[in-house]
Tab-separated table of C-alpha atoms in Angstrom:
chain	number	residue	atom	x	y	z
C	286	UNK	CA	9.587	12.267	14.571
C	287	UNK	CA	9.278	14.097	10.975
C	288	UNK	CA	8.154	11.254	8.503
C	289	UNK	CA	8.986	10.764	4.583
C	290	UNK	CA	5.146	10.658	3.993
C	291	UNK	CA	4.174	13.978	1.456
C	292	UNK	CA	0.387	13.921	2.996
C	293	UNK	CA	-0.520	14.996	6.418
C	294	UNK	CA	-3.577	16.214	7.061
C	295	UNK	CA	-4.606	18.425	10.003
C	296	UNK	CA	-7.932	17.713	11.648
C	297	UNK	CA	-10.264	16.440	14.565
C	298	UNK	CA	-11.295	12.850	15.621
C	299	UNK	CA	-15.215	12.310	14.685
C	300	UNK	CA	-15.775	8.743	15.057
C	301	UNK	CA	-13.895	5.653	16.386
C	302	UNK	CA	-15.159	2.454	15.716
C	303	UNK	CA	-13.183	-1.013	16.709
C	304	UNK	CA	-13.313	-4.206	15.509
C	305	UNK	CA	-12.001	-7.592	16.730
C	306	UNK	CA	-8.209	-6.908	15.562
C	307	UNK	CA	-8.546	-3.390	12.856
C	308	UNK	CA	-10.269	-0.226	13.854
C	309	UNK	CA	-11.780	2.515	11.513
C	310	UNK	CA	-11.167	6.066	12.554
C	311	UNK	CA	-12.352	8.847	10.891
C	312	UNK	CA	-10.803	12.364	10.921
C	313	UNK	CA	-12.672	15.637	10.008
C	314	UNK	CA	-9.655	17.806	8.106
C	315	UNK	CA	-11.885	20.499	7.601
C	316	UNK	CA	-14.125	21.905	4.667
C	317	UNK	CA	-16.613	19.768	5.251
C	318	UNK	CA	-14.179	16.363	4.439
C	319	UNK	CA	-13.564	13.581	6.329
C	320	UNK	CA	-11.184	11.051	5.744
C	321	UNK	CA	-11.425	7.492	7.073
C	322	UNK	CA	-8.217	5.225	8.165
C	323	UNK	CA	-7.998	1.566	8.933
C	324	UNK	CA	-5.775	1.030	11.834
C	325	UNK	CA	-4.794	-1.371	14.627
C	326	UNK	CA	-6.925	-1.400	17.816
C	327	UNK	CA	-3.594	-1.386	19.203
C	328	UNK	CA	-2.575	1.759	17.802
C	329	UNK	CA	-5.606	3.785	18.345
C	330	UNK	CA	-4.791	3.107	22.321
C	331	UNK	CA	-1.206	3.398	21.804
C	332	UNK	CA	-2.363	7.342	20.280
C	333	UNK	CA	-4.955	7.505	22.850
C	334	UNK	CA	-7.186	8.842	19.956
C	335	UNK	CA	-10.250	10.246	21.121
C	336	UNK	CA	-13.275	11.682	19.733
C	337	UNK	CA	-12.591	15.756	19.328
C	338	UNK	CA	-8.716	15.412	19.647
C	339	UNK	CA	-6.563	16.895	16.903
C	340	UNK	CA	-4.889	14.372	14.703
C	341	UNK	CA	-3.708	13.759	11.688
C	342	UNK	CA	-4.807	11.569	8.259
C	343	UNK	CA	-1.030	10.521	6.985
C	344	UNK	CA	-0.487	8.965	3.809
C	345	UNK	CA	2.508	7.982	1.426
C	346	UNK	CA	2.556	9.710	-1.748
C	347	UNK	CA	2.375	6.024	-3.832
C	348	UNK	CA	-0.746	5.428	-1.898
C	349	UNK	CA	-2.725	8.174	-3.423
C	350	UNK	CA	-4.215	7.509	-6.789
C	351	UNK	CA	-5.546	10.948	-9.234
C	352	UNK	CA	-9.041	10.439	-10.683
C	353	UNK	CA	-11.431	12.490	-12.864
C	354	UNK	CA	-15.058	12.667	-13.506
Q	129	UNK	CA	-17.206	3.975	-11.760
Q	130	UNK	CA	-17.998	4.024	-8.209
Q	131	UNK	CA	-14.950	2.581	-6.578
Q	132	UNK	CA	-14.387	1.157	-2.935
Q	133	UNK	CA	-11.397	3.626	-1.875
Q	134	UNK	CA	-13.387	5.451	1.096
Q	135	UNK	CA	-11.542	8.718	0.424
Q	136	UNK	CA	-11.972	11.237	-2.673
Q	137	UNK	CA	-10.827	14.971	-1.895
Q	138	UNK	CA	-12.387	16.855	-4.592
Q	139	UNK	CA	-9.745	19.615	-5.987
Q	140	UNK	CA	-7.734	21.100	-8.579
Q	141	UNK	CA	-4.432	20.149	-9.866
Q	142	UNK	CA	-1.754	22.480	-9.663
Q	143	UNK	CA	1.388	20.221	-10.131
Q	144	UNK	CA	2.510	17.549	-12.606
Q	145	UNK	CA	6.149	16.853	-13.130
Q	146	UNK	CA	6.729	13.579	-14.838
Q	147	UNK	CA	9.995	11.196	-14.154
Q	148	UNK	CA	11.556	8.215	-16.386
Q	149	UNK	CA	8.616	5.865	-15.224
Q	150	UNK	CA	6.764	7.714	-12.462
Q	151	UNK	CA	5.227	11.012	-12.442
Q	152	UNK	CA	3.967	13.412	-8.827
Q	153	UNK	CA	0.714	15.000	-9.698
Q	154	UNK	CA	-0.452	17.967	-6.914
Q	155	UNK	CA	-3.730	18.226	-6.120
Q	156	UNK	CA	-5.325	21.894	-4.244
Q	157	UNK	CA	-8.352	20.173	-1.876
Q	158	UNK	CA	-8.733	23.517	-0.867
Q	159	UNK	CA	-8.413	25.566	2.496
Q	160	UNK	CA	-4.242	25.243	1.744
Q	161	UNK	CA	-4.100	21.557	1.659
Q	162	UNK	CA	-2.116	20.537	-1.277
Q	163	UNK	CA	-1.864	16.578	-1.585
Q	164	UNK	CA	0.961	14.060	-3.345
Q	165	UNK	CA	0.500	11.821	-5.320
Q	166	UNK	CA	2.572	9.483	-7.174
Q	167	UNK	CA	1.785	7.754	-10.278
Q	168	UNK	CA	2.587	6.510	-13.628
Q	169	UNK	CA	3.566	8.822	-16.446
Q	170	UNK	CA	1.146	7.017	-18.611
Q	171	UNK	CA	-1.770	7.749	-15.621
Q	172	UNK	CA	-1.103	11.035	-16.445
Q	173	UNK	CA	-1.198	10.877	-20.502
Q	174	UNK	CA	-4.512	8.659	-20.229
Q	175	UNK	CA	-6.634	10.785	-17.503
Q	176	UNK	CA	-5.371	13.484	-19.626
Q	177	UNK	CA	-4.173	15.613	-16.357
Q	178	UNK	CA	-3.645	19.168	-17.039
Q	179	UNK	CA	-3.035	22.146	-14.347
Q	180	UNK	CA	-5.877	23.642	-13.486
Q	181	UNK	CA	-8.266	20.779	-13.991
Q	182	UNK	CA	-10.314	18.720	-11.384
Q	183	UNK	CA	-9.546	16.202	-9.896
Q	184	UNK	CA	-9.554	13.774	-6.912
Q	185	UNK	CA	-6.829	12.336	-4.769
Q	186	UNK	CA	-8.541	8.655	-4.138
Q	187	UNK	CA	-7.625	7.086	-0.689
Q	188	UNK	CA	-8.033	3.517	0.140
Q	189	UNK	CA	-8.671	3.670	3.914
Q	190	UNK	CA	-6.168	0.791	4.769
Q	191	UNK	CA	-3.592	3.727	3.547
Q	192	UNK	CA	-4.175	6.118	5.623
Q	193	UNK	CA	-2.481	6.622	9.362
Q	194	UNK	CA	-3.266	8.541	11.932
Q	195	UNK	CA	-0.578	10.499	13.723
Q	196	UNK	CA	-0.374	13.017	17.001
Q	197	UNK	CA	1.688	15.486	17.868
N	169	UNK	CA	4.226	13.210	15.903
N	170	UNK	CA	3.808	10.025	17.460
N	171	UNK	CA	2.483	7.261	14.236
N	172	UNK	CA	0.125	4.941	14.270
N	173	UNK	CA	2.248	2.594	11.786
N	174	UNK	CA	3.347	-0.271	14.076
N	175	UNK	CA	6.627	-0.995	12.724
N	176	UNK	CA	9.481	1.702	13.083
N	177	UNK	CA	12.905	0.067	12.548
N	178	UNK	CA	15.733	1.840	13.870
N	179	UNK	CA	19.361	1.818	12.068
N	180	UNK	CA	21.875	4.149	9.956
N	181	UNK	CA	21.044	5.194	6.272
N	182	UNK	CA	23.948	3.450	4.263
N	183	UNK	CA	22.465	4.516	0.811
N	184	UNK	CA	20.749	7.040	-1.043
N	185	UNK	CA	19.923	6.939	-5.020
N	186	UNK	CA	17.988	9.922	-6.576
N	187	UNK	CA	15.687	9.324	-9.840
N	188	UNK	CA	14.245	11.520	-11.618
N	189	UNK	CA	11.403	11.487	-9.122
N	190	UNK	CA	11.695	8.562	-6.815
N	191	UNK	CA	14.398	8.138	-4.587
N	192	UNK	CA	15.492	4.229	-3.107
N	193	UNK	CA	17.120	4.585	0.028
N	194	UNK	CA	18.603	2.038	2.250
N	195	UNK	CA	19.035	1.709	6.083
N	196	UNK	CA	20.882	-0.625	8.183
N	197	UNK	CA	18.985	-2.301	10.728
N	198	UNK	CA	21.576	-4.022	12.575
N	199	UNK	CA	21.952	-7.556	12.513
N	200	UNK	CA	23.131	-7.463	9.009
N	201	UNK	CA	20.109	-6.478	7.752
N	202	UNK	CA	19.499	-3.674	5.725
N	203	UNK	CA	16.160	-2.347	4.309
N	204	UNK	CA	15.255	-0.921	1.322
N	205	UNK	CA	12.699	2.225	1.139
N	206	UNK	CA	11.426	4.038	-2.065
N	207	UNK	CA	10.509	7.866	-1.360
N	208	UNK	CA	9.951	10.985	-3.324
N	209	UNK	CA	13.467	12.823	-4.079
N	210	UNK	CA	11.533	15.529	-2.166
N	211	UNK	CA	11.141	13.727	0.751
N	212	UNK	CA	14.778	13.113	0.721
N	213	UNK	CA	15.500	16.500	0.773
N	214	UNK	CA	13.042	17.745	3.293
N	215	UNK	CA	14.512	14.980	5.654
N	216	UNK	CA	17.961	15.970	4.964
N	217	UNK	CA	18.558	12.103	4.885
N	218	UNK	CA	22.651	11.641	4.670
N	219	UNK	CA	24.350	8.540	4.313
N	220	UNK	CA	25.691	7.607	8.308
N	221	UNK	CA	22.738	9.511	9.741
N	222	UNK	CA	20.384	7.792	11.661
N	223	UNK	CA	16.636	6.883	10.464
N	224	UNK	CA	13.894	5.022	10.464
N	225	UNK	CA	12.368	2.142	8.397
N	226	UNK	CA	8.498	2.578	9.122
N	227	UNK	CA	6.236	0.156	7.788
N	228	UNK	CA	2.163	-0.350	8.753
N	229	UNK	CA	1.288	-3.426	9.633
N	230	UNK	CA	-0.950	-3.924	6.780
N	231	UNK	CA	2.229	-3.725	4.563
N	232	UNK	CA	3.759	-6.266	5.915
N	233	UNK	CA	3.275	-9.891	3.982
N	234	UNK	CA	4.345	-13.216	6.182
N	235	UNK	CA	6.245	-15.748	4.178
N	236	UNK	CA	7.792	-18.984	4.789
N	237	UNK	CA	10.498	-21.308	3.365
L	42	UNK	CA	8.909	-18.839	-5.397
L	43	UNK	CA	11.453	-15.578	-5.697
L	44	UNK	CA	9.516	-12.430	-4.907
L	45	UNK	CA	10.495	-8.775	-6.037
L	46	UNK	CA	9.707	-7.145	-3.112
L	47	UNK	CA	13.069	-5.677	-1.427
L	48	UNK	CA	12.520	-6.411	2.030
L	49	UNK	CA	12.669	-9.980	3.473
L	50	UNK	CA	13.311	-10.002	7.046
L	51	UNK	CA	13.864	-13.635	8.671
L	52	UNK	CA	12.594	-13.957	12.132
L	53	UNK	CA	10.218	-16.374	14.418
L	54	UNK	CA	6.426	-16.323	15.028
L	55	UNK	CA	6.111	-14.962	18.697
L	56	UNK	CA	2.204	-14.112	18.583
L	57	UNK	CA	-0.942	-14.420	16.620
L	58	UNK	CA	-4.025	-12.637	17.049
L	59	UNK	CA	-7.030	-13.667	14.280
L	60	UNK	CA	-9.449	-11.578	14.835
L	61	UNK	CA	-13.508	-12.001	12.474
L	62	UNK	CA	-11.607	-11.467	9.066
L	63	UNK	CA	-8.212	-10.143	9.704
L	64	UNK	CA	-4.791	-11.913	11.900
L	65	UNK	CA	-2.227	-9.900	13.605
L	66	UNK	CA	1.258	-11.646	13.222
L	67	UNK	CA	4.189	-10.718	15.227
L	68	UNK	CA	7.625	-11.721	14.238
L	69	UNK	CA	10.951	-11.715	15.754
L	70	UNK	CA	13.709	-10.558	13.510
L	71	UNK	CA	16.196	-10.623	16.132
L	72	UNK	CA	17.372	-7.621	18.051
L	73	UNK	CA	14.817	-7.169	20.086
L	74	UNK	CA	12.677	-6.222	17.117
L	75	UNK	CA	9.122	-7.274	16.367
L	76	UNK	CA	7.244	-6.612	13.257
L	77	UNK	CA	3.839	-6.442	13.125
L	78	UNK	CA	1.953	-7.814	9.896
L	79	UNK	CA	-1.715	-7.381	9.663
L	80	UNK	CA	-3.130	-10.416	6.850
L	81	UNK	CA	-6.376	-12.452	6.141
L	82	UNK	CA	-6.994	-15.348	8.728
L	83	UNK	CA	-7.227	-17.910	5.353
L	84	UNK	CA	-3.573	-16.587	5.180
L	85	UNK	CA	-2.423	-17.847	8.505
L	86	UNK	CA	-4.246	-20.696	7.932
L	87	UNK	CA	-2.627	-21.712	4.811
L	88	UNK	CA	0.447	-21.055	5.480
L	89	UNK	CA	0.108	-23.284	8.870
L	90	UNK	CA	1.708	-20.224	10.796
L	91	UNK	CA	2.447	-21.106	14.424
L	92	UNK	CA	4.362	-19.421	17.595
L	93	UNK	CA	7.810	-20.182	17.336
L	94	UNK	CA	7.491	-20.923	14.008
L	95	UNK	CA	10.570	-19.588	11.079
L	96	UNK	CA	8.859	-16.968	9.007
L	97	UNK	CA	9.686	-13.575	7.438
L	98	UNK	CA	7.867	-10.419	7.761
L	99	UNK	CA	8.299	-9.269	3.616
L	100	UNK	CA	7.826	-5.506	2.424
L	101	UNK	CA	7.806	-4.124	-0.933
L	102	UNK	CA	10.011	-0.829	-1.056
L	103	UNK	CA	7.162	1.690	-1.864
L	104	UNK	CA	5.469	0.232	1.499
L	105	UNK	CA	8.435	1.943	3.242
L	106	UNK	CA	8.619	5.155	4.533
L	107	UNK	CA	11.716	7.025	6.487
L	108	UNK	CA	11.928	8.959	9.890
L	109	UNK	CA	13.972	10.688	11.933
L	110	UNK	CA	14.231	12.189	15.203
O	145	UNK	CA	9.110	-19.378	-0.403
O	146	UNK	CA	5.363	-19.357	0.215
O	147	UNK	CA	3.840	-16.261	0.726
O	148	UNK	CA	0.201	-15.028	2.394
O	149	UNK	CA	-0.315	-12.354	-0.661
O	150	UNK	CA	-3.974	-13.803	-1.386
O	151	UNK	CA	-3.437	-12.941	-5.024
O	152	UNK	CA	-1.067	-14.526	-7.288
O	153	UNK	CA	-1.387	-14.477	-11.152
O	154	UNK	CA	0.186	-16.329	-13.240
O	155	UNK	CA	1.222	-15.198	-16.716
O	156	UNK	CA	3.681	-13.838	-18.856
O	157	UNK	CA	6.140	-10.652	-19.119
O	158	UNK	CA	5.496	-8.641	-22.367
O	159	UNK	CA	6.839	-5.277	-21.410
O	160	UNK	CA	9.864	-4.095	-19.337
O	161	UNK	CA	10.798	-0.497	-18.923
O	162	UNK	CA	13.096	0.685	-16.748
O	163	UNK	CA	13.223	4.274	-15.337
O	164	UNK	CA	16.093	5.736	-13.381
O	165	UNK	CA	14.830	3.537	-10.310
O	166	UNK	CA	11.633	2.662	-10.890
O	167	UNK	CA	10.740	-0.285	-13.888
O	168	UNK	CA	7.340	-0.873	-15.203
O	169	UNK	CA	6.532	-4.512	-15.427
O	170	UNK	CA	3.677	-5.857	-17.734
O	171	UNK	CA	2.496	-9.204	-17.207
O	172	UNK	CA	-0.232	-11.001	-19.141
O	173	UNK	CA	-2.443	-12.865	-17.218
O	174	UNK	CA	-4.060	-14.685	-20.185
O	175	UNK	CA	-8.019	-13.550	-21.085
O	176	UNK	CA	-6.422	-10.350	-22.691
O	177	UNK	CA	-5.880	-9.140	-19.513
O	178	UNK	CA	-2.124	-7.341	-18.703
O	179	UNK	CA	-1.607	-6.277	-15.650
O	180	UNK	CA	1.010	-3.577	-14.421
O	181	UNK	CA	3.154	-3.518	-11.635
O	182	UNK	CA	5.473	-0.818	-10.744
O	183	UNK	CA	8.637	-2.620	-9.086
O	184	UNK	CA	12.487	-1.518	-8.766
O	185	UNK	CA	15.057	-1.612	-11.524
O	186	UNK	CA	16.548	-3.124	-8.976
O	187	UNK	CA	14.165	-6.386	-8.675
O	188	UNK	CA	13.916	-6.715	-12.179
O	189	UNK	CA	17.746	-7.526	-12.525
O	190	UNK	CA	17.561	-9.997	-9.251
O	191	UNK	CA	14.573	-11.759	-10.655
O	192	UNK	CA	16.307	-12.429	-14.064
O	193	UNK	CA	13.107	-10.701	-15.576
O	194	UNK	CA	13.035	-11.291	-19.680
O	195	UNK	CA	10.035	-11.079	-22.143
O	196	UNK	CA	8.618	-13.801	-22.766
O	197	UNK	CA	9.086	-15.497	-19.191
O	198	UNK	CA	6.895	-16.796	-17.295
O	199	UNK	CA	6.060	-14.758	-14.074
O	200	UNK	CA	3.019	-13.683	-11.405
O	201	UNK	CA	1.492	-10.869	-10.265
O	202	UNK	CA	1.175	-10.941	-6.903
O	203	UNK	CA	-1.156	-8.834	-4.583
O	204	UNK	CA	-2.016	-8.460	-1.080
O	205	UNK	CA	-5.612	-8.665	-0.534
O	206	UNK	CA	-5.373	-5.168	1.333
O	207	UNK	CA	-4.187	-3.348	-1.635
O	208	UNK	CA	-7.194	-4.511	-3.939
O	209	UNK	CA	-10.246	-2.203	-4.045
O	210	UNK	CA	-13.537	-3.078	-5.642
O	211	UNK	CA	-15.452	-0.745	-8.165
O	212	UNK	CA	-18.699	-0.959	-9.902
O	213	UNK	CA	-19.621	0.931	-13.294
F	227	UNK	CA	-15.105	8.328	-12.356
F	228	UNK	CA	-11.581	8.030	-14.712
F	229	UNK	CA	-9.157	6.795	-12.423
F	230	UNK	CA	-5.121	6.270	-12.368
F	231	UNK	CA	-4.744	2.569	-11.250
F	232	UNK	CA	-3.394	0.646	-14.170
F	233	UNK	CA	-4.833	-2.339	-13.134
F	234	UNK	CA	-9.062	-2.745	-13.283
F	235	UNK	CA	-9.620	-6.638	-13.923
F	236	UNK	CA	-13.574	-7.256	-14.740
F	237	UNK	CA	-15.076	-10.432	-13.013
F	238	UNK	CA	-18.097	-10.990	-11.133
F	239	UNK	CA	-18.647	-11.276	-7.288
F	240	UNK	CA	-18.202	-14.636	-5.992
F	241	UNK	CA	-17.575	-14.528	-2.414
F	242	UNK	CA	-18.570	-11.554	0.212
F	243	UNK	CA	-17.470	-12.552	3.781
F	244	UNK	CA	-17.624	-9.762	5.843
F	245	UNK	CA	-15.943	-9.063	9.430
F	246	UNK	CA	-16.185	-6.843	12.487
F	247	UNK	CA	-14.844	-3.703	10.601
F	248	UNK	CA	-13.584	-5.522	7.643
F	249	UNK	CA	-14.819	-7.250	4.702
F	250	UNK	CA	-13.548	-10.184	2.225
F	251	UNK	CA	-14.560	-9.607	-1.162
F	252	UNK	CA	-14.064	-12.181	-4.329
F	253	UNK	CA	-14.115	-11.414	-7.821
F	254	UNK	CA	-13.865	-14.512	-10.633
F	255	UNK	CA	-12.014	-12.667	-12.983
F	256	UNK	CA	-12.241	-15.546	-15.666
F	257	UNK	CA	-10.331	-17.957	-16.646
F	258	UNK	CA	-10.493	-19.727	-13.364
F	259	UNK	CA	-8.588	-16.462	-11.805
F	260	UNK	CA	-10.014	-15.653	-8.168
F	261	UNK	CA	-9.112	-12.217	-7.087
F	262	UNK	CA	-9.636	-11.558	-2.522
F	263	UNK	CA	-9.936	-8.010	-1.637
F	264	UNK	CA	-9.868	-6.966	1.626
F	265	UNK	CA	-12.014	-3.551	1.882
F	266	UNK	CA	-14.102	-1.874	4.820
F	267	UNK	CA	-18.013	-3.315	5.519
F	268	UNK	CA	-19.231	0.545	4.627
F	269	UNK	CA	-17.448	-0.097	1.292
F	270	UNK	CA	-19.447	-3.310	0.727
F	271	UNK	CA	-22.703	-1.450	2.023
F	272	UNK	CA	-21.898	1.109	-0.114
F	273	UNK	CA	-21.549	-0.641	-3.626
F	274	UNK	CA	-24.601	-2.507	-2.912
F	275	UNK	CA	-22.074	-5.675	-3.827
F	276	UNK	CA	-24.277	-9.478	-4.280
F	277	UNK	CA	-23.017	-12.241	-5.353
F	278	UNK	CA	-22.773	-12.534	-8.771
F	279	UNK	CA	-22.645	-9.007	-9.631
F	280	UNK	CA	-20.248	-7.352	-12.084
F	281	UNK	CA	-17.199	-5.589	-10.748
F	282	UNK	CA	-13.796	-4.514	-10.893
F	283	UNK	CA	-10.657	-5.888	-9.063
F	284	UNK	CA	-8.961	-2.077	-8.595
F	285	UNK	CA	-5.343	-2.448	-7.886
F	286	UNK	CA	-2.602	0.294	-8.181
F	287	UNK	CA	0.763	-0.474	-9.992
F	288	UNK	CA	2.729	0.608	-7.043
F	289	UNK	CA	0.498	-2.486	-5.223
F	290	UNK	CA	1.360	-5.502	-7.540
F	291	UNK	CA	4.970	-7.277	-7.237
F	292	UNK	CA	6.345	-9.770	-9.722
F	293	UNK	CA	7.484	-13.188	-8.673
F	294	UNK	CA	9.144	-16.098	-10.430
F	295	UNK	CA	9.605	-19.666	-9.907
């Protein structure tokens, strides 16, 4: 499936962590970042996602913001 | 301001081309990861974005997916 | 890739309108439904998203409001 | 109330998980299609959401992406 | 239609500009406070939107982060 | 931090309720305006949020629909 979304991310599983209905996985993309999605439980066993698989952070273009210091 | 969005990738901006209402501002996190971002033209005109400035693309968790291949 | 966004609606794309930067377009669901999605122009593109072809709607569940009457 | 968001898609309750915070809904919109909605339990709760209830699963446009095969 | 958006504020229009899709939609929420949403032309012609009218800004709780200075 | 989301509404904390993985935050934003954010418990950790501390109610434009009676 090739999906409108402009940002995918390449990187590893580091941590998994469920709660009662929304899980939080976070993804190491390299450089020293890692970036941290809210998901469904069900869709972090639907994936299979486990820690030191490859994966990817995805995320819409209208969902990223710009800031500066 | 310190802001609750769990994800700020730390770059450089290398894109802005504004629309009628909404502009897509390109941010270089480094190790060839460019990232989209969508926002309004008036975003731009008030952070006072230029190419080749710093910047973050700002992430709330809850908008990020995870995807395999 | 396989998504971790829990809603992937199947149907036909039955319109496509390009902005200056943001494009709306609209698949057919079946049922008489059709939804509406609002995408970069790039994204368009890259897709190759023609009207007739199919596509998906995909939404993540923390998009998705509940109403009633 | 008449909302702007594009995407109103009429269906029936068929499950409800609440979970310490947030409630999965699953709705019905015919055609052997479920939508999943992830919302606040206070919402379920106020709008006195039940299983086999009349509800619709409601998306703004920019919350929708596009796929294809 | 009731909705389970968690945020709803009432006020008044007192900008419209419309893009080649997109329209920018300012509402003031009384308290000197406008808020700007970011909707389809589209919406704003279904909606009837005018200045002066009375309208809300509605949120889902998911898409509201929390900063601190 | 400068950043792009039109929409910063000043209040103080009224309500922290937080969840498994998930946390319910409200801001009084005055004028007898209750804004519910739904952010991550690190988030909440992070901030050091207490009741009745100042903060923002952060919401992109893309994020906030309009709605009529």
């Amino acid at each position: 499936m090739k999906i409108s979304a402009r940002n995918r991310l390449k990187g590893k599983v580091v941590d998994i962590v469920k709660g009662a209905t929304t899980a939080h996985v976070r993804i190491d993309i390299g450089n020293g970042v890692i970036v941290t999605s809210s998901i469904t439980n069900e869709a972090v066993d639907e994936l299979g996602l486990k820690i030191g698989a490859d994966a990817y952070a995805v995320v819409k273009a209208s969902d990223v913001m710009v800031a500066v210091d």
